[in-house]
XYZ file of C-alpha atoms in Angstrom:
263
model
C -34.049 6.499 -31.098
C -30.637 7.625 -30.252
C -27.805 5.223 -29.221
C -24.650 6.156 -27.152
C -21.675 3.971 -26.389
C -20.300 3.654 -22.851
C -17.550 1.554 -21.040
C -18.000 0.194 -17.467
C -14.977 0.933 -15.451
C -13.995 -0.400 -12.016
C -11.456 2.019 -10.342
C -10.970 0.435 -6.853
C -14.573 -0.752 -6.815
C -16.229 2.730 -7.640
C -18.051 1.473 -10.562
C -18.266 4.259 -13.273
C -19.955 4.311 -16.562
C -17.993 6.452 -18.974
C -19.896 7.507 -22.067
C -17.566 7.582 -24.882
C -19.844 9.268 -27.645
C -20.784 12.985 -27.789
C -24.019 13.393 -26.070
C -26.231 16.437 -26.700
C -26.743 18.211 -23.459
C -30.371 17.820 -23.420
C -29.912 14.058 -23.499
C -27.594 13.776 -20.625
C -30.037 13.560 -17.822
C -31.884 10.625 -19.402
C -28.638 8.865 -20.398
C -27.535 9.251 -16.820
C -30.829 7.923 -15.368
C -30.620 4.876 -17.581
C -27.030 4.049 -16.699
C -27.300 4.499 -12.974
C -28.662 1.081 -12.451
C -25.403 -0.349 -13.739
C -22.913 1.826 -11.790
C -22.523 4.338 -8.943
C -21.676 7.365 -11.253
C -21.664 8.522 -14.812
C -19.102 10.600 -16.646
C -18.943 11.794 -20.204
C -15.771 11.958 -22.411
C -15.448 15.055 -24.378
C -12.840 16.599 -26.781
C -10.194 18.746 -24.906
C -10.311 22.415 -24.869
C -6.691 23.073 -23.826
C -3.762 22.094 -26.017
C -1.861 20.396 -23.288
C -4.758 17.961 -22.430
C -5.733 14.713 -24.163
C -9.471 14.766 -23.260
C -12.166 16.151 -20.982
C -14.153 14.190 -18.359
C -17.458 15.726 -17.316
C -19.184 14.093 -14.438
C -23.003 13.724 -14.265
C -23.261 16.521 -11.758
C -20.224 18.626 -12.888
C -18.470 17.496 -9.771
C -14.802 16.173 -9.506
C -14.089 12.642 -9.035
C -10.485 11.179 -8.687
C -11.573 7.730 -9.345
C -13.318 8.470 -12.521
C -10.270 10.318 -13.640
C -8.164 7.480 -12.886
C -10.565 5.066 -14.789
C -10.847 7.528 -17.732
C -7.028 7.678 -18.040
C -6.784 3.844 -17.970
C -9.362 3.642 -20.766
C -7.545 6.117 -22.956
C -4.334 4.286 -22.187
C -6.095 1.029 -23.454
C -7.813 2.480 -26.379
C -4.545 3.970 -27.718
C -2.726 0.757 -27.324
C -0.102 2.249 -25.030
C 2.433 0.234 -22.836
C 4.829 1.026 -20.114
C 4.208 3.867 -17.702
C 2.507 6.978 -19.246
C 1.508 10.442 -17.951
C -1.362 12.530 -19.392
C -3.248 15.573 -18.499
C -7.050 15.481 -18.378
C -9.632 18.224 -18.044
C -12.027 17.140 -15.328
C -15.270 18.894 -14.290
C -15.186 20.490 -10.833
C -11.625 21.795 -11.161
C -10.081 24.491 -13.280
C -6.430 23.279 -13.590
C -5.670 20.150 -15.642
C -5.328 16.867 -13.706
C -2.201 14.874 -14.035
C -2.884 11.014 -14.286
C -0.080 8.441 -14.593
C -1.023 4.939 -15.654
C 0.855 1.630 -15.874
C -0.393 -1.780 -16.894
C -0.332 -4.660 -14.530
C -1.396 -8.307 -14.838
C -5.088 -7.924 -14.150
C -5.656 -4.314 -15.425
C -3.922 -0.964 -14.672
C -2.614 0.868 -11.893
C -3.130 4.637 -11.674
C -1.939 7.763 -9.750
C -3.941 10.929 -9.744
C -2.583 14.388 -8.623
C -5.621 15.758 -6.834
C -6.973 19.313 -6.806
C -5.487 21.355 -3.986
C -7.028 20.963 -0.505
C -8.080 24.617 0.310
C -9.132 24.300 3.969
C -9.322 21.930 6.815
C -11.215 22.787 10.056
C -13.475 21.026 12.699
C -17.071 21.754 13.537
C -20.374 20.261 14.858
C -22.396 18.912 11.999
C -25.959 18.052 13.040
C -24.767 17.211 16.525
C -21.709 15.263 15.555
C -18.099 16.379 15.483
C -16.610 16.444 12.031
C -13.342 17.206 10.453
C -14.199 19.335 7.340
C -12.002 19.100 4.283
C -12.609 21.307 1.294
C -11.080 20.945 -2.134
C -12.255 22.413 -5.509
C -15.559 20.858 -6.409
C -16.349 18.953 -3.080
C -16.532 19.374 0.593
C -16.045 16.189 2.758
C -16.935 15.553 6.270
C -15.003 12.939 8.236
C -16.854 11.463 11.169
C -16.444 8.518 13.380
C -18.167 5.419 12.133
C -19.228 4.049 15.527
C -22.977 3.720 15.741
C -23.727 5.708 12.558
C -26.517 3.904 10.624
C -27.395 4.791 7.092
C -30.447 6.842 7.943
C -28.525 9.025 10.292
C -25.648 9.487 7.852
C -28.064 10.510 5.177
C -29.890 12.911 7.402
C -26.531 14.673 8.476
C -25.494 14.818 4.873
C -28.637 16.547 3.628
C -28.389 19.076 6.475
C -24.856 19.968 5.621
C -25.660 20.066 1.894
C -28.194 22.831 2.774
C -25.587 24.754 4.758
C -22.736 24.648 2.206
C -23.123 25.366 -1.512
C -20.287 23.181 -2.824
C -21.135 21.189 -5.977
C -20.852 17.986 -4.018
C -20.803 17.094 -0.305
C -19.474 13.827 1.148
C -19.812 12.129 4.455
C -16.902 9.916 5.183
C -17.424 7.362 8.064
C -14.079 6.558 9.473
C -13.158 3.539 11.441
C -9.721 4.672 12.968
C -8.775 1.195 14.331
C -9.400 -0.691 11.222
C -8.528 2.260 8.860
C -11.814 1.660 6.877
C -13.632 4.596 5.241
C -17.209 4.254 4.088
C -18.203 7.073 1.730
C -21.687 8.713 1.128
C -21.661 11.483 -1.333
C -24.382 13.983 -2.344
C -24.038 15.543 -5.778
C -26.126 18.771 -6.021
C -26.804 19.168 -9.776
C -28.158 15.545 -10.166
C -29.756 15.491 -6.667
C -28.276 12.118 -6.024
C -27.091 10.603 -2.775
C -24.822 7.510 -3.320
C -23.293 5.141 -0.646
C -20.023 4.597 -2.704
C -17.905 1.583 -2.594
C -14.796 3.787 -2.864
C -14.156 7.514 -3.255
C -11.065 9.105 -4.681
C -11.691 12.550 -3.229
C -12.676 10.972 0.098
C -9.345 9.156 0.122
C -7.686 12.529 -0.512
C -9.629 14.240 2.310
C -8.730 11.541 4.835
C -5.186 11.475 3.645
C -4.726 15.227 3.928
C -6.381 15.194 7.285
C -4.132 12.362 8.694
C -1.021 14.031 7.187
C -1.979 17.432 8.866
C -2.289 15.691 12.127
C 1.005 14.025 11.680
C 2.847 17.187 10.910
C 5.341 18.369 8.162
C 6.722 15.833 5.736
C 5.144 13.236 3.435
C 2.585 10.833 4.774
C 1.447 7.791 2.916
C -1.886 6.370 4.007
C -3.674 3.118 2.967
C -7.221 3.708 3.179
C -9.539 0.485 2.960
C -13.098 1.058 1.483
C -15.843 -1.380 0.670
C -14.506 -1.588 -2.810
C -10.793 -1.984 -2.131
C -7.824 -0.179 -1.082
C -6.656 3.350 -2.290
C -3.399 4.841 -1.342
C -3.058 8.595 -0.469
C 0.260 10.404 -0.385
C 0.121 13.926 1.133
C 2.878 16.562 1.699
C 2.717 18.976 4.601
C 4.911 22.012 5.234
C 4.493 24.541 7.956
C 1.150 23.303 8.646
C -0.143 23.585 5.055
C -1.050 20.864 2.697
C 1.087 21.150 -0.362
C -0.097 18.344 -2.503
C -2.199 15.035 -2.337
C -2.279 12.244 -4.836
C -4.190 8.968 -4.884
C -3.223 5.572 -6.243
C -5.350 2.582 -7.080
C -6.277 -0.185 -9.532
C -8.635 0.054 -12.490
C -10.341 -2.760 -14.383
C -12.425 -2.333 -17.595
C -15.473 -4.646 -17.029
C -17.784 -4.219 -20.039
C -18.694 -2.053 -23.026
C -22.148 -1.460 -24.291
C -24.747 1.018 -25.767
C -27.612 2.888 -24.204
C -30.716 3.906 -26.150
C -32.969 6.687 -25.516
C -36.007 8.104 -27.480
């Protein structure tokens, strides 16, 4: 019997199990399966491979996740007994460049800001009969569609059709209520074959924030995007019709610690 330690993180409601022990590659599928009844996604903490980074986060499907990066940075901040505001660089699956995270302690947890991977392309197309804004960044492609009248079955059907069309490691469908400014994310992760209706999505927040900023025009646009799990803020800078940078900010709590056992 093997035992692995994990911590249950709550970055803006996007419950994430972060496995803090080294896990043999052949054990990860079983560990992920056992933990998925406790969270929405699983990440693995690994030793860094770059001298400038403090750790590496590998998600269960080798995708990128901004919320998991934020949660991991908060855990490292807590584990090392840090205080004040601290910036750190993480390696994160799904993107080549190190990811900058800034963490600060607050009364009921931590606040974090994550510099997201570059948005490489934004366009519009018909997706299974519905008009969508398509936003691609390294590691994931998101589709933004109107939430009106879109039930779960139809959303999952559209997501699966688009995942067959595009080879990105992860594909998301973001149901956007423009009046209430509420986003409901549904994400397909190719390697793990999972479809999760997430309570919050960092990369989805980045996608919607970039899309709104591009529509507004040159300058810096800050968008507060509500999701079932809470509020995440996106800050996007546009110049000459191009997205220069996007960051997301939210709150993190550490909910629990435990061990998972596999044979």
